[in-house]
């Protein structure tokens, strides 16, 4: 399984970005996918996750109401729509995948940098 994250960049506070995570090398519909982020000097933080069918999603408290995770199982892709961005959202964003039976993220993408200027 491979994950390719993209869509990061530099944006002003209040702006929006959409991240994409393309999945390959397995049966996409068998995997839940999550987005996590890590800022310099901080621990990795769970941002959002989506179950295999897309019917169940979770969000970190710091992004609730601003971020939306979705998936298109026909395109093997998960999206993270990020609105009302804040400077504290600046981090490297990673996508990760796991099967239903796993309690830990099994596969990781390479990360994409998101920088929000004030």
mmCIF file with all atom_site columns, C-alpha atoms in Angstrom:
data_model
loop_
_atom_site.group_PDB
_atom_site.id
_atom_site.type_symbol
_atom_site.label_atom_id
_atom_site.label_alt_id
_atom_site.label_comp_id
_atom_site.label_asym_id
_atom_site.label_entity_id
_atom_site.label_seq_id
_atom_site.pdbx_PDB_ins_code
_atom_site.Cartn_x
_atom_site.Cartn_y
_atom_site.Cartn_z
_atom_site.occupancy
_atom_site.B_iso_or_equiv
_atom_site.pdbx_formal_charge
_atom_site.auth_seq_id
_atom_site.auth_comp_id
_atom_site.auth_asym_id
_atom_site.auth_atom_id
_atom_site.pdbx_PDB_model_num
ATOM 1   C CA . UNK A 1 1   ? 0.000   0.000  0.000  1.00 0.00 ? 1   UNK A CA 1
ATOM 2   C CA . UNK A 1 2   ? 1.194   3.486  -0.877 1.00 0.00 ? 2   UNK A CA 1
ATOM 3   C CA . UNK A 1 3   ? -0.222  6.872  -0.008 1.00 0.00 ? 3   UNK A CA 1
ATOM 4   C CA . UNK A 1 4   ? 0.570   10.095 -1.835 1.00 0.00 ? 4   UNK A CA 1
ATOM 5   C CA . UNK A 1 5   ? -0.385  13.323 -0.112 1.00 0.00 ? 5   UNK A CA 1
ATOM 6   C CA . UNK A 1 6   ? -0.552  16.626 -1.942 1.00 0.00 ? 6   UNK A CA 1
ATOM 7   C CA . UNK A 1 7   ? -2.189  20.024 -1.883 1.00 0.00 ? 7   UNK A CA 1
ATOM 8   C CA . UNK A 1 8   ? -0.206  21.820 0.768  1.00 0.00 ? 8   UNK A CA 1
ATOM 9   C CA . UNK A 1 9   ? 1.102   25.317 0.363  1.00 0.00 ? 9   UNK A CA 1
ATOM 10  C CA . UNK A 1 10  ? 1.269   28.823 1.741  1.00 0.00 ? 10  UNK A CA 1
ATOM 11  C CA . UNK A 1 11  ? -1.994  30.589 2.531  1.00 0.00 ? 11  UNK A CA 1
ATOM 12  C CA . UNK A 1 12  ? -3.028  33.634 4.508  1.00 0.00 ? 12  UNK A CA 1
ATOM 13  C CA . UNK A 1 13  ? -4.987  33.304 7.717  1.00 0.00 ? 13  UNK A CA 1
ATOM 14  C CA . UNK A 1 14  ? -8.668  32.872 6.949  1.00 0.00 ? 14  UNK A CA 1
ATOM 15  C CA . UNK A 1 15  ? -7.944  31.152 3.675  1.00 0.00 ? 15  UNK A CA 1
ATOM 16  C CA . UNK A 1 16  ? -8.603  27.625 2.505  1.00 0.00 ? 16  UNK A CA 1
ATOM 17  C CA . UNK A 1 17  ? -6.704  24.652 1.149  1.00 0.00 ? 17  UNK A CA 1
ATOM 18  C CA . UNK A 1 18  ? -7.717  21.189 0.048  1.00 0.00 ? 18  UNK A CA 1
ATOM 19  C CA . UNK A 1 19  ? -5.384  18.286 0.636  1.00 0.00 ? 19  UNK A CA 1
ATOM 20  C CA . UNK A 1 20  ? -5.597  15.052 -1.311 1.00 0.00 ? 20  UNK A CA 1
ATOM 21  C CA . UNK A 1 21  ? -4.356  11.590 -0.433 1.00 0.00 ? 21  UNK A CA 1
ATOM 22  C CA . UNK A 1 22  ? -4.206  9.070  -3.249 1.00 0.00 ? 22  UNK A CA 1
ATOM 23  C CA . UNK A 1 23  ? -4.184  5.406  -2.235 1.00 0.00 ? 23  UNK A CA 1
ATOM 24  C CA . UNK A 1 24  ? -2.665  2.586  -4.283 1.00 0.00 ? 24  UNK A CA 1
ATOM 25  C CA . UNK A 1 25  ? -1.537  -0.996 -3.917 1.00 0.00 ? 25  UNK A CA 1
ATOM 26  C CA . UNK A 1 26  ? -4.560  -2.387 -2.143 1.00 0.00 ? 26  UNK A CA 1
ATOM 27  C CA . UNK A 1 27  ? -8.336  -2.411 -1.982 1.00 0.00 ? 27  UNK A CA 1
ATOM 28  C CA . UNK A 1 28  ? -9.110  1.144  -0.987 1.00 0.00 ? 28  UNK A CA 1
ATOM 29  C CA . UNK A 1 29  ? -12.567 0.420  0.365  1.00 0.00 ? 29  UNK A CA 1
ATOM 30  C CA . UNK A 1 30  ? -11.030 -1.890 2.975  1.00 0.00 ? 30  UNK A CA 1
ATOM 31  C CA . UNK A 1 31  ? -9.108  0.947  4.608  1.00 0.00 ? 31  UNK A CA 1
ATOM 32  C CA . UNK A 1 32  ? -9.968  3.771  6.900  1.00 0.00 ? 32  UNK A CA 1
ATOM 33  C CA . UNK A 1 33  ? -7.899  6.872  6.270  1.00 0.00 ? 33  UNK A CA 1
ATOM 34  C CA . UNK A 1 34  ? -6.800  9.647  8.550  1.00 0.00 ? 34  UNK A CA 1
ATOM 35  C CA . UNK A 1 35  ? -4.998  12.931 8.421  1.00 0.00 ? 35  UNK A CA 1
ATOM 36  C CA . UNK A 1 36  ? -2.490  13.794 11.110 1.00 0.00 ? 36  UNK A CA 1
ATOM 37  C CA . UNK A 1 37  ? -0.203  16.781 11.431 1.00 0.00 ? 37  UNK A CA 1
ATOM 38  C CA . UNK A 1 38  ? 3.021   17.678 13.138 1.00 0.00 ? 38  UNK A CA 1
ATOM 39  C CA . UNK A 1 39  ? 4.329   21.153 13.777 1.00 0.00 ? 39  UNK A CA 1
ATOM 40  C CA . UNK A 1 40  ? 7.972   21.860 14.664 1.00 0.00 ? 40  UNK A CA 1
ATOM 41  C CA . UNK A 1 41  ? 8.650   21.020 18.280 1.00 0.00 ? 41  UNK A CA 1
ATOM 42  C CA . UNK A 1 42  ? 5.199   19.559 18.824 1.00 0.00 ? 42  UNK A CA 1
ATOM 43  C CA . UNK A 1 43  ? 3.808   16.066 19.004 1.00 0.00 ? 43  UNK A CA 1
ATOM 44  C CA . UNK A 1 44  ? 1.916   14.564 16.120 1.00 0.00 ? 44  UNK A CA 1
ATOM 45  C CA . UNK A 1 45  ? -1.778  15.426 16.301 1.00 0.00 ? 45  UNK A CA 1
ATOM 46  C CA . UNK A 1 46  ? -4.754  13.577 14.887 1.00 0.00 ? 46  UNK A CA 1
ATOM 47  C CA . UNK A 1 47  ? -6.712  15.909 12.627 1.00 0.00 ? 47  UNK A CA 1
ATOM 48  C CA . UNK A 1 48  ? -9.476  13.861 11.059 1.00 0.00 ? 48  UNK A CA 1
ATOM 49  C CA . UNK A 1 49  ? -10.354 10.345 10.006 1.00 0.00 ? 49  UNK A CA 1
ATOM 50  C CA . UNK A 1 50  ? -12.887 8.652  7.808  1.00 0.00 ? 50  UNK A CA 1
ATOM 51  C CA . UNK A 1 51  ? -14.121 5.082  7.862  1.00 0.00 ? 51  UNK A CA 1
ATOM 52  C CA . UNK A 1 52  ? -14.150 2.710  4.918  1.00 0.00 ? 52  UNK A CA 1
ATOM 53  C CA . UNK A 1 53  ? -17.599 3.664  3.651  1.00 0.00 ? 53  UNK A CA 1
ATOM 54  C CA . UNK A 1 54  ? -17.248 7.333  4.476  1.00 0.00 ? 54  UNK A CA 1
ATOM 55  C CA . UNK A 1 55  ? -20.251 7.245  6.763  1.00 0.00 ? 55  UNK A CA 1
ATOM 56  C CA . UNK A 1 56  ? -18.263 7.796  9.948  1.00 0.00 ? 56  UNK A CA 1
ATOM 57  C CA . UNK A 1 57  ? -15.839 10.673 10.464 1.00 0.00 ? 57  UNK A CA 1
ATOM 58  C CA . UNK A 1 58  ? -13.938 12.048 13.417 1.00 0.00 ? 58  UNK A CA 1
ATOM 59  C CA . UNK A 1 59  ? -12.226 15.386 13.967 1.00 0.00 ? 59  UNK A CA 1
ATOM 60  C CA . UNK A 1 60  ? -9.738  16.802 16.393 1.00 0.00 ? 60  UNK A CA 1
ATOM 61  C CA . UNK A 1 61  ? -11.130 19.487 18.664 1.00 0.00 ? 61  UNK A CA 1
ATOM 62  C CA . UNK A 1 62  ? -8.886  22.145 17.176 1.00 0.00 ? 62  UNK A CA 1
ATOM 63  C CA . UNK A 1 63  ? -10.295 21.709 13.658 1.00 0.00 ? 63  UNK A CA 1
ATOM 64  C CA . UNK A 1 64  ? -13.950 20.890 14.269 1.00 0.00 ? 64  UNK A CA 1
ATOM 65  C CA . UNK A 1 65  ? -16.218 23.104 12.241 1.00 0.00 ? 65  UNK A CA 1
ATOM 66  C CA . UNK A 1 66  ? -13.383 24.220 9.962  1.00 0.00 ? 66  UNK A CA 1
ATOM 67  C CA . UNK A 1 67  ? -12.113 21.032 8.353  1.00 0.00 ? 67  UNK A CA 1
ATOM 68  C CA . UNK A 1 68  ? -14.044 18.421 6.397  1.00 0.00 ? 68  UNK A CA 1
ATOM 69  C CA . UNK A 1 69  ? -12.751 14.983 5.467  1.00 0.00 ? 69  UNK A CA 1
ATOM 70  C CA . UNK A 1 70  ? -14.280 13.053 2.602  1.00 0.00 ? 70  UNK A CA 1
ATOM 71  C CA . UNK A 1 71  ? -13.433 10.153 0.346  1.00 0.00 ? 71  UNK A CA 1
ATOM 72  C CA . UNK A 1 72  ? -14.144 9.077  -3.200 1.00 0.00 ? 72  UNK A CA 1
ATOM 73  C CA . UNK A 1 73  ? -13.838 5.328  -3.413 1.00 0.00 ? 73  UNK A CA 1
ATOM 74  C CA . UNK A 1 74  ? -14.033 5.477  -7.207 1.00 0.00 ? 74  UNK A CA 1
ATOM 75  C CA . UNK A 1 75  ? -10.853 7.568  -7.275 1.00 0.00 ? 75  UNK A CA 1
ATOM 76  C CA . UNK A 1 76  ? -9.038  5.924  -4.339 1.00 0.00 ? 76  UNK A CA 1
ATOM 77  C CA . UNK A 1 77  ? -8.699  9.366  -2.835 1.00 0.00 ? 77  UNK A CA 1
ATOM 78  C CA . UNK A 1 78  ? -9.359  11.040 0.492  1.00 0.00 ? 78  UNK A CA 1
ATOM 79  C CA . UNK A 1 79  ? -9.695  14.797 0.738  1.00 0.00 ? 79  UNK A CA 1
ATOM 80  C CA . UNK A 1 80  ? -9.247  17.227 3.587  1.00 0.00 ? 80  UNK A CA 1
ATOM 81  C CA . UNK A 1 81  ? -10.955 20.555 3.004  1.00 0.00 ? 81  UNK A CA 1
ATOM 82  C CA . UNK A 1 82  ? -9.478  23.133 5.344  1.00 0.00 ? 82  UNK A CA 1
ATOM 83  C CA . UNK A 1 83  ? -11.288 26.436 5.798  1.00 0.00 ? 83  UNK A CA 1
ATOM 84  C CA . UNK A 1 84  ? -10.761 29.430 8.068  1.00 0.00 ? 84  UNK A CA 1
ATOM 85  C CA . UNK A 1 85  ? -7.115  28.504 8.420  1.00 0.00 ? 85  UNK A CA 1
ATOM 86  C CA . UNK A 1 86  ? -5.143  29.865 11.343 1.00 0.00 ? 86  UNK A CA 1
ATOM 87  C CA . UNK A 1 87  ? -1.394  30.285 11.824 1.00 0.00 ? 87  UNK A CA 1
ATOM 88  C CA . UNK A 1 88  ? -1.515  27.503 14.403 1.00 0.00 ? 88  UNK A CA 1
ATOM 89  C CA . UNK A 1 89  ? -2.637  25.124 11.659 1.00 0.00 ? 89  UNK A CA 1
ATOM 90  C CA . UNK A 1 90  ? 0.862   25.365 10.195 1.00 0.00 ? 90  UNK A CA 1
ATOM 91  C CA . UNK A 1 91  ? 2.345   21.868 10.116 1.00 0.00 ? 91  UNK A CA 1
ATOM 92  C CA . UNK A 1 92  ? 3.310   18.962 7.941  1.00 0.00 ? 92  UNK A CA 1
ATOM 93  C CA . UNK A 1 93  ? 0.157   17.033 7.193  1.00 0.00 ? 93  UNK A CA 1
ATOM 94  C CA . UNK A 1 94  ? 0.308   13.270 6.743  1.00 0.00 ? 94  UNK A CA 1
ATOM 95  C CA . UNK A 1 95  ? -2.308  10.857 5.548  1.00 0.00 ? 95  UNK A CA 1
ATOM 96  C CA . UNK A 1 96  ? -2.393  7.344  6.943  1.00 0.00 ? 96  UNK A CA 1
ATOM 97  C CA . UNK A 1 97  ? -4.417  4.204  6.372  1.00 0.00 ? 97  UNK A CA 1
ATOM 98  C CA . UNK A 1 98  ? -5.443  1.149  8.321  1.00 0.00 ? 98  UNK A CA 1
ATOM 99  C CA . UNK A 1 99  ? -7.787  -1.771 8.032  1.00 0.00 ? 99  UNK A CA 1
ATOM 100 C CA . UNK A 1 100 ? -10.745 -2.210 10.375 1.00 0.00 ? 100 UNK A CA 1
ATOM 101 C CA . UNK A 1 101 ? -8.864  -4.792 12.420 1.00 0.00 ? 101 UNK A CA 1
ATOM 102 C CA . UNK A 1 102 ? -5.893  -2.571 13.116 1.00 0.00 ? 102 UNK A CA 1
ATOM 103 C CA . UNK A 1 103 ? -5.734  -0.229 16.089 1.00 0.00 ? 103 UNK A CA 1
ATOM 104 C CA . UNK A 1 104 ? -2.774  1.687  14.678 1.00 0.00 ? 104 UNK A CA 1
ATOM 105 C CA . UNK A 1 105 ? -2.183  3.444  11.396 1.00 0.00 ? 105 UNK A CA 1
ATOM 106 C CA . UNK A 1 106 ? -0.440  0.891  9.205  1.00 0.00 ? 106 UNK A CA 1
ATOM 107 C CA . UNK A 1 107 ? 0.627   2.930  6.197  1.00 0.00 ? 107 UNK A CA 1
ATOM 108 C CA . UNK A 1 108 ? 1.768   6.522  5.900  1.00 0.00 ? 108 UNK A CA 1
ATOM 109 C CA . UNK A 1 109 ? 2.134   9.053  3.132  1.00 0.00 ? 109 UNK A CA 1
ATOM 110 C CA . UNK A 1 110 ? 5.125   11.333 2.816  1.00 0.00 ? 110 UNK A CA 1
ATOM 111 C CA . UNK A 1 111 ? 3.527   14.498 4.195  1.00 0.00 ? 111 UNK A CA 1
ATOM 112 C CA . UNK A 1 112 ? 2.669   17.843 2.695  1.00 0.00 ? 112 UNK A CA 1
ATOM 113 C CA . UNK A 1 113 ? 3.573   21.197 4.211  1.00 0.00 ? 113 UNK A CA 1
ATOM 114 C CA . UNK A 1 114 ? 0.831   23.647 5.109  1.00 0.00 ? 114 UNK A CA 1
ATOM 115 C CA . UNK A 1 115 ? 1.923   27.128 6.127  1.00 0.00 ? 115 UNK A CA 1
ATOM 116 C CA . UNK A 1 116 ? -0.577  29.738 7.268  1.00 0.00 ? 116 UNK A CA 1
ATOM 117 C CA . UNK A 1 117 ? 0.682   33.302 7.490  1.00 0.00 ? 117 UNK A CA 1
ATOM 118 C CA . UNK A 1 118 ? -0.827  35.868 9.830  1.00 0.00 ? 118 UNK A CA 1
#
